Amino acid sequence: MKVIASHNGLAAVERAWELLQSGTPPLAAVVAGITLVEDDPEEHSVGYGGIPNEAGIVELDAAVMDGRTLRGAGVAALRNVRHPARVAMRLMEQTNRVLLVGEGALAFARANGFAEENLLTDKARRIWLHWKRIRSELDDWRTPAADSVDPDVAAWFEKHFGGPAGHAKVGTVHVAACDDAGNIACSTSTSGHAFKLPGRVGDSPILGAGLFADNGAGSCGSLGHGEANLLNCSSFAVVEMLRAGRTPAEAGLEMLRRIADRTPRDQCDAAGRPRFNLWLYILTPDGREAGVTMWGPKEFLVADSAGIRRQACQPLFENRPS
Ligand code: ASP
């Protein structure tokens, strides 16, 4: 029995682990955990409080997959509903459809009684407005004087754009769990890349790209540059590598190597390292796990009978791209 999650999923892991121990099936446990992250206004990459798209509107993507039944579903570009993973779970339970987007996803959520609200918090709005003001000299917005910038906003930009290349704009939560009978399930939820084009859909709601689960092999989910997972069907490919006998870490690192080799040169540094980052979280039905990262230090979360702890992700490249 085990739960794993991306670095930002502590509340989710605690909840999912507690539920799993009391006999809740892995998928329900994982989604209950993800719901807590979607509720957190300070987690600006997921659910309520997510950073909006280019037009200032929060659009959410999420999916669930159950490795026991091999069923799953996703919702994409969903507005005004803070729990997209729960909407995706309903879609899986109530229909034979696998993906709903935009207005259709919202209508489905509405039909299921999900509350509608403005997901844009005041802080996320101020971050977006600052981005509009600084991004170009060619538009109507004047760049604010450095000493007039709100400290909360300045801190967010420093964290996401002031650090190493590739850290900008990203964030998502992924959680996976397996029980003692070898049933495995996972979910991924995100507000996607900050300031994305309206209607842009990333990897998170797409089965096989942002997540995949199969009791016969294992599960994989991802954070980071979603387009790389969409182009490489990363989560599905990792699960197939597990099926072929690779360990979780071998499968994850082999996938990152394949992605790096296939990344267009204009997205890489001179040494061939992608400037974007990508993280894969892998779990097997017998409870072996790994977190891997394209580059740079990062941790992921693990909960099992030994407790809840942070473990280091294994990097493909020791050094960050230049
Ligand atoms: N993978 C997500 C997306 O591309 C975002 C992220 O994890 O940073 O939408």
Short mmCIF file of C-alpha atoms and ligand atoms in Angstrom, two decimals:
data_model
loop_
_atom_site.label_atom_id
_atom_site.label_comp_id
_atom_site.label_asym_id
_atom_site.label_seq_id
_atom_site.Cartn_x
_atom_site.Cartn_y
_atom_site.Cartn_z
CA MET A 1 0.00 0.00 0.00
CA LYS A 2 1.54 3.30 -1.03
CA VAL A 3 0.77 6.87 -2.10
CA ILE A 4 3.14 9.08 -4.09
CA ALA A 5 2.72 12.70 -5.19
CA SER A 6 4.47 15.67 -6.69
CA HIS A 7 6.31 18.02 -4.27
CA ASN A 8 3.23 20.24 -3.76
CA GLY A 9 0.89 17.40 -2.79
CA LEU A 10 1.57 17.05 0.95
CA ALA A 11 -2.06 17.66 1.99
CA ALA A 12 -3.17 15.28 -0.76
CA VAL A 13 -0.80 12.52 0.32
CA GLU A 14 -1.83 12.78 3.96
CA ARG A 15 -5.52 12.56 3.05
CA ALA A 16 -5.12 9.82 0.44
CA TRP A 17 -2.95 7.73 2.76
CA GLU A 18 -5.46 8.01 5.61
CA LEU A 19 -8.33 7.00 3.30
CA LEU A 20 -6.40 4.15 1.70
CA GLN A 21 -5.63 2.68 5.11
CA SER A 22 -9.31 2.75 6.01
CA GLY A 23 -10.21 0.76 2.87
CA THR A 24 -11.14 3.51 0.40
CA PRO A 25 -10.31 2.39 -3.17
CA PRO A 26 -7.13 3.99 -4.59
CA LEU A 27 -8.87 6.26 -7.11
CA ALA A 28 -11.34 7.72 -4.60
CA ALA A 29 -8.47 8.24 -2.12
CA VAL A 30 -6.33 10.02 -4.70
CA VAL A 31 -9.14 12.32 -5.86
CA ALA A 32 -10.08 13.21 -2.27
CA GLY A 33 -6.46 14.24 -1.77
CA ILE A 34 -6.24 16.25 -4.98
CA THR A 35 -9.42 18.12 -3.96
CA LEU A 36 -7.53 19.65 -1.02
CA VAL A 37 -4.81 21.01 -3.32
CA GLU A 38 -7.45 22.39 -5.70
CA ASP A 39 -9.01 24.22 -2.72
CA ASP A 40 -5.73 25.88 -1.65
CA PRO A 41 -5.67 29.53 -2.83
CA GLU A 42 -1.90 29.71 -2.28
CA GLU A 43 -1.24 26.86 -4.74
CA HIS A 44 -1.22 29.00 -7.87
CA SER A 45 -0.89 26.14 -10.35
CA VAL A 46 -3.99 24.15 -9.44
CA GLY A 47 -7.71 24.83 -8.94
CA TYR A 48 -8.97 27.86 -7.02
CA GLY A 49 -6.28 30.56 -7.07
CA GLY A 50 -4.65 29.22 -10.24
CA ILE A 51 -2.83 31.73 -12.44
CA PRO A 52 -5.16 32.68 -15.31
CA ASN A 53 -4.69 32.51 -19.04
CA GLU A 54 -3.63 35.40 -21.27
CA ALA A 55 -7.14 36.89 -21.01
CA GLY A 56 -7.23 36.77 -17.20
CA ILE A 57 -9.53 33.74 -16.99
CA VAL A 58 -8.65 30.60 -15.00
CA GLU A 59 -9.01 27.46 -17.15
CA LEU A 60 -8.44 24.10 -15.47
CA ASP A 61 -7.38 20.68 -16.83
CA ALA A 62 -7.56 17.38 -14.93
CA ALA A 63 -7.92 13.64 -15.40
CA VAL A 64 -8.29 10.43 -13.46
CA MET A 65 -7.40 6.84 -14.35
CA ASP A 66 -8.20 3.57 -12.59
CA GLY A 67 -5.73 0.79 -13.33
CA ARG A 68 -8.11 -1.92 -12.17
CA THR A 69 -10.82 -1.16 -14.72
CA LEU A 70 -8.54 0.64 -17.22
CA ARG A 71 -11.14 3.37 -17.32
CA GLY A 72 -10.38 7.03 -17.08
CA ALA A 73 -11.57 10.49 -18.10
CA GLY A 74 -10.46 14.07 -18.37
CA VAL A 75 -11.87 17.58 -18.52
CA ALA A 76 -10.04 20.45 -20.17
CA ALA A 77 -10.25 24.25 -20.31
CA LEU A 78 -12.92 24.07 -17.61
CA ARG A 79 -13.91 27.46 -16.18
CA ASN A 80 -15.60 28.38 -12.88
CA VAL A 81 -15.46 24.96 -11.20
CA ARG A 82 -12.64 24.46 -8.70
CA HIS A 83 -12.61 20.63 -8.61
CA PRO A 84 -11.87 19.40 -12.15
CA ALA A 85 -10.54 16.03 -10.93
CA ARG A 86 -13.90 15.28 -9.30
CA VAL A 87 -15.69 16.34 -12.49
CA ALA A 88 -13.44 13.96 -14.47
CA MET A 89 -14.24 11.15 -12.03
CA ARG A 90 -17.98 11.76 -12.51
CA LEU A 91 -17.48 11.71 -16.26
CA MET A 92 -15.77 8.33 -15.98
CA GLU A 93 -18.46 6.95 -13.67
CA GLN A 94 -21.54 8.24 -15.47
CA THR A 95 -20.68 8.07 -19.17
CA ASN A 96 -18.63 6.19 -21.73
CA ARG A 97 -16.93 9.43 -22.79
CA VAL A 98 -13.30 10.09 -22.02
CA LEU A 99 -12.76 13.83 -22.59
CA LEU A 100 -14.93 16.94 -22.32
CA VAL A 101 -13.70 20.47 -22.95
CA GLY A 102 -14.76 24.05 -22.28
CA GLU A 103 -18.50 24.74 -22.37
CA GLY A 104 -19.36 21.04 -22.58
CA ALA A 105 -17.27 20.24 -19.50
CA LEU A 106 -18.89 23.13 -17.63
CA ALA A 107 -22.40 22.00 -18.61
CA PHE A 108 -21.58 18.49 -17.40
CA ALA A 109 -20.28 19.85 -14.08
CA ARG A 110 -23.35 22.03 -13.72
CA ALA A 111 -25.64 19.05 -14.36
CA ASN A 112 -23.83 17.26 -11.55
CA GLY A 113 -24.40 20.08 -9.10
CA PHE A 114 -20.84 21.43 -8.92
CA ALA A 115 -20.84 25.01 -7.61
CA GLU A 116 -19.77 27.76 -10.03
CA GLU A 117 -17.59 30.62 -8.85
CA ASN A 118 -14.92 33.02 -10.01
CA LEU A 119 -11.65 31.06 -9.57
CA LEU A 120 -9.46 34.15 -9.97
CA THR A 121 -8.25 35.23 -6.52
CA ASP A 122 -7.18 38.79 -5.95
CA LYS A 123 -3.53 37.76 -5.73
CA ALA A 124 -3.67 35.75 -8.97
CA ARG A 125 -5.35 38.75 -10.65
CA ARG A 126 -2.59 41.08 -9.45
CA ILE A 127 0.08 38.67 -10.77
CA TRP A 128 -1.66 38.55 -14.16
CA LEU A 129 -2.09 42.32 -14.32
CA HIS A 130 1.61 42.82 -13.55
CA TRP A 131 2.51 40.38 -16.36
CA LYS A 132 0.36 42.42 -18.76
CA ARG A 133 2.13 45.60 -17.71
CA ILE A 134 5.68 44.31 -18.08
CA ARG A 135 5.53 42.06 -21.11
CA SER A 136 5.85 44.52 -23.97
CA GLU A 137 6.80 48.05 -24.86
CA LEU A 138 4.50 47.82 -27.87
CA ASP A 139 1.15 47.75 -26.08
CA ASP A 140 -0.88 50.29 -24.09
CA TRP A 141 0.42 49.22 -20.68
CA ARG A 142 3.19 51.17 -19.00
CA THR A 143 5.80 49.15 -17.07
CA PRO A 144 5.47 49.95 -13.36
CA ALA A 145 8.42 51.42 -11.45
CA ALA A 146 10.26 48.62 -9.62
CA ASP A 147 9.61 50.16 -6.19
CA SER A 148 5.86 50.32 -6.83
CA VAL A 149 5.43 46.58 -7.36
CA ASP A 150 3.37 44.77 -4.73
CA PRO A 151 5.76 42.50 -2.70
CA ASP A 152 3.50 39.43 -3.15
CA VAL A 153 3.60 39.90 -6.88
CA ALA A 154 7.34 40.58 -6.94
CA ALA A 155 7.95 37.38 -4.92
CA TRP A 156 5.91 35.29 -7.36
CA PHE A 157 7.81 36.64 -10.38
CA GLU A 158 11.14 36.13 -8.63
CA LYS A 159 10.28 32.51 -7.88
CA HIS A 160 8.98 31.66 -11.34
CA PHE A 161 10.98 33.88 -13.67
CA GLY A 162 13.99 34.98 -11.60
CA GLY A 163 15.36 31.47 -11.03
CA PRO A 164 16.96 28.93 -13.34
CA ALA A 165 15.76 28.75 -16.92
CA GLY A 166 12.72 26.61 -17.43
CA HIS A 167 11.17 27.09 -14.01
CA ALA A 168 8.86 29.74 -15.38
CA LYS A 169 5.15 29.23 -15.68
CA VAL A 170 4.86 25.66 -14.52
CA GLY A 171 3.01 23.71 -11.85
CA THR A 172 0.46 20.94 -11.44
CA VAL A 173 -0.32 18.26 -8.86
CA HIS A 174 -0.13 14.52 -9.51
CA VAL A 175 -1.06 11.80 -7.00
CA ALA A 176 -0.98 8.00 -7.42
CA ALA A 177 -1.86 5.20 -5.02
CA CYS A 178 -1.86 1.40 -4.84
CA ASP A 179 -3.49 -0.89 -2.29
CA ASP A 180 -2.29 -4.23 -0.95
CA ALA A 181 -4.24 -6.09 -3.63
CA GLY A 182 -2.22 -4.37 -6.38
CA ASN A 183 -4.94 -1.97 -7.50
CA ILE A 184 -3.42 1.25 -8.76
CA ALA A 185 -4.94 4.62 -9.71
CA CYS A 186 -3.86 8.20 -10.28
CA SER A 187 -5.00 11.73 -11.00
CA THR A 188 -3.42 14.94 -12.32
CA SER A 189 -4.89 18.44 -11.90
CA THR A 190 -3.63 21.84 -13.07
CA SER A 191 -4.42 25.37 -14.12
CA GLY A 192 -1.83 24.82 -16.85
CA HIS A 193 0.90 27.20 -17.88
CA ALA A 194 0.51 30.71 -16.52
CA PHE A 195 -0.80 33.22 -19.09
CA LYS A 196 -1.39 30.47 -21.69
CA LEU A 197 -3.39 31.10 -24.83
CA PRO A 198 -7.11 30.82 -24.06
CA GLY A 199 -8.23 27.30 -24.94
CA ARG A 200 -4.73 25.83 -24.67
CA VAL A 201 -4.93 22.30 -23.31
CA GLY A 202 -1.84 20.67 -21.80
CA ASP A 203 -0.96 17.09 -21.03
CA SER A 204 -2.72 16.83 -17.65
CA PRO A 205 -6.23 15.90 -18.90
CA ILE A 206 -4.94 13.60 -21.64
CA LEU A 207 -4.69 9.91 -20.75
CA GLY A 208 -1.35 8.54 -21.87
CA ALA A 209 0.33 11.96 -21.81
CA GLY A 210 -0.12 13.52 -18.34
CA LEU A 211 -1.03 10.24 -16.61
CA PHE A 212 -1.72 6.56 -17.15
CA ALA A 213 -2.50 3.63 -14.84
CA ASP A 214 -2.72 -0.10 -15.46
CA ASN A 215 -2.84 -2.77 -12.72
CA GLY A 216 -0.84 -4.99 -15.07
CA ALA A 217 2.22 -2.72 -15.07
CA GLY A 218 2.00 0.50 -13.02
CA SER A 219 1.22 4.18 -13.20
CA CYS A 220 2.94 7.33 -14.36
CA GLY A 221 2.04 11.00 -14.07
CA SER A 222 3.81 14.22 -14.86
CA LEU A 223 4.49 17.87 -14.16
CA GLY A 224 6.26 20.34 -16.38
CA HIS A 225 6.26 21.22 -20.04
CA GLY A 226 3.05 19.46 -21.11
CA GLU A 227 3.68 19.75 -24.83
CA ALA A 228 6.65 17.38 -24.48
CA ASN A 229 4.37 14.75 -22.94
CA LEU A 230 1.73 15.30 -25.59
CA LEU A 231 4.28 14.81 -28.36
CA ASN A 232 5.78 11.71 -26.76
CA CYS A 233 2.80 10.01 -25.03
CA SER A 234 5.14 9.89 -22.05
CA SER A 235 2.97 8.38 -19.33
CA PHE A 236 1.76 5.55 -21.55
CA ALA A 237 5.29 4.89 -22.78
CA VAL A 238 6.65 4.70 -19.23
CA VAL A 239 3.95 2.20 -18.22
CA GLU A 240 4.86 0.08 -21.25
CA MET A 241 8.51 0.15 -20.17
CA LEU A 242 7.46 -1.09 -16.72
CA ARG A 243 5.54 -3.88 -18.42
CA ALA A 244 8.70 -4.82 -20.31
CA GLY A 245 10.57 -5.21 -17.02
CA ARG A 246 12.26 -1.85 -16.39
CA THR A 247 12.42 -0.54 -12.81
CA PRO A 248 10.49 2.69 -12.17
CA ALA A 249 13.67 4.78 -12.21
CA GLU A 250 15.00 3.09 -15.38
CA ALA A 251 11.70 3.65 -17.17
CA GLY A 252 11.46 7.28 -16.09
CA LEU A 253 15.04 8.16 -17.05
CA GLU A 254 14.77 6.32 -20.38
CA MET A 255 11.64 8.34 -21.16
CA LEU A 256 13.34 11.63 -20.30
CA ARG A 257 16.31 10.66 -22.48
CA ARG A 258 13.96 9.89 -25.37
CA ILE A 259 12.21 13.24 -24.93
CA ALA A 260 15.50 15.13 -24.71
CA ASP A 261 16.71 13.45 -27.92
CA ARG A 262 13.51 14.41 -29.72
CA THR A 263 13.32 18.02 -28.50
CA PRO A 264 13.87 20.63 -31.24
CA ARG A 265 17.30 22.24 -30.95
CA ASP A 266 15.82 25.70 -30.43
CA GLN A 267 14.37 24.47 -27.13
CA CYS A 268 17.74 23.10 -25.94
CA ASP A 269 21.03 24.57 -24.78
CA ALA A 270 24.30 23.94 -26.66
CA ALA A 271 24.79 20.65 -24.79
CA GLY A 272 21.41 19.33 -25.97
CA ARG A 273 19.62 19.76 -22.61
CA PRO A 274 16.01 20.90 -22.93
CA ARG A 275 15.49 24.33 -21.37
CA PHE A 276 12.09 23.26 -20.12
CA ASN A 277 11.78 20.91 -17.20
CA LEU A 278 9.70 17.77 -16.87
CA TRP A 279 9.03 15.49 -13.90
CA LEU A 280 7.67 11.93 -14.02
CA TYR A 281 6.26 10.10 -10.97
CA ILE A 282 6.08 6.34 -11.28
CA LEU A 283 4.46 3.68 -9.08
CA THR A 284 4.10 -0.08 -9.52
CA PRO A 285 1.21 -2.18 -8.22
CA ASP A 286 3.62 -3.90 -5.80
CA GLY A 287 4.61 -0.53 -4.32
CA ARG A 288 7.93 0.42 -5.95
CA GLU A 289 8.25 4.09 -6.85
CA ALA A 290 10.48 6.70 -8.49
CA GLY A 291 10.46 10.39 -9.26
CA VAL A 292 12.65 11.61 -12.11
CA THR A 293 13.42 15.10 -13.40
CA MET A 294 14.94 16.34 -16.62
CA TRP A 295 17.37 18.42 -14.60
CA GLY A 296 17.85 20.10 -11.25
CA PRO A 297 17.04 19.13 -7.70
CA LYS A 298 13.44 18.35 -6.85
CA GLU A 299 11.65 16.17 -4.33
CA PHE A 300 8.50 14.11 -4.43
CA LEU A 301 6.33 12.69 -1.69
CA VAL A 302 5.92 9.10 -0.58
CA ALA A 303 3.57 7.61 2.04
CA ASP A 304 3.67 3.98 3.17
CA SER A 305 3.97 1.98 6.39
CA ALA A 306 7.32 3.71 7.03
CA GLY A 307 5.60 7.13 7.17
CA ILE A 308 5.22 10.18 4.96
CA ARG A 309 8.46 11.58 3.60
CA ARG A 310 10.15 13.53 0.82
CA GLN A 311 12.50 11.71 -1.56
CA ALA A 312 14.81 13.14 -4.18
CA CYS A 313 13.87 12.91 -7.84
CA GLN A 314 16.64 11.39 -9.96
CA PRO A 315 17.86 13.86 -12.60
CA LEU A 316 18.66 12.95 -16.20
CA PHE A 317 21.07 15.89 -16.40
CA GLU A 318 23.01 16.85 -13.28
CA ASN A 319 23.42 20.43 -14.43
CA ARG A 320 20.72 22.80 -15.45
CA PRO A 321 20.76 24.04 -19.06
CA SER A 322 22.74 27.16 -19.77
N1 ASP B 1 2.03 20.03 -17.35
C1 ASP B 1 1.18 21.18 -17.16
C2 ASP B 1 0.74 21.70 -18.49
O1 ASP B 1 1.49 21.63 -19.44
C3 ASP B 1 1.79 22.31 -16.43
C4 ASP B 1 2.85 22.03 -15.45
O2 ASP B 1 2.95 20.97 -14.88
O3 ASP B 1 3.63 22.92 -15.21
O4 ASP B 1 -0.34 22.25 -18.54
#
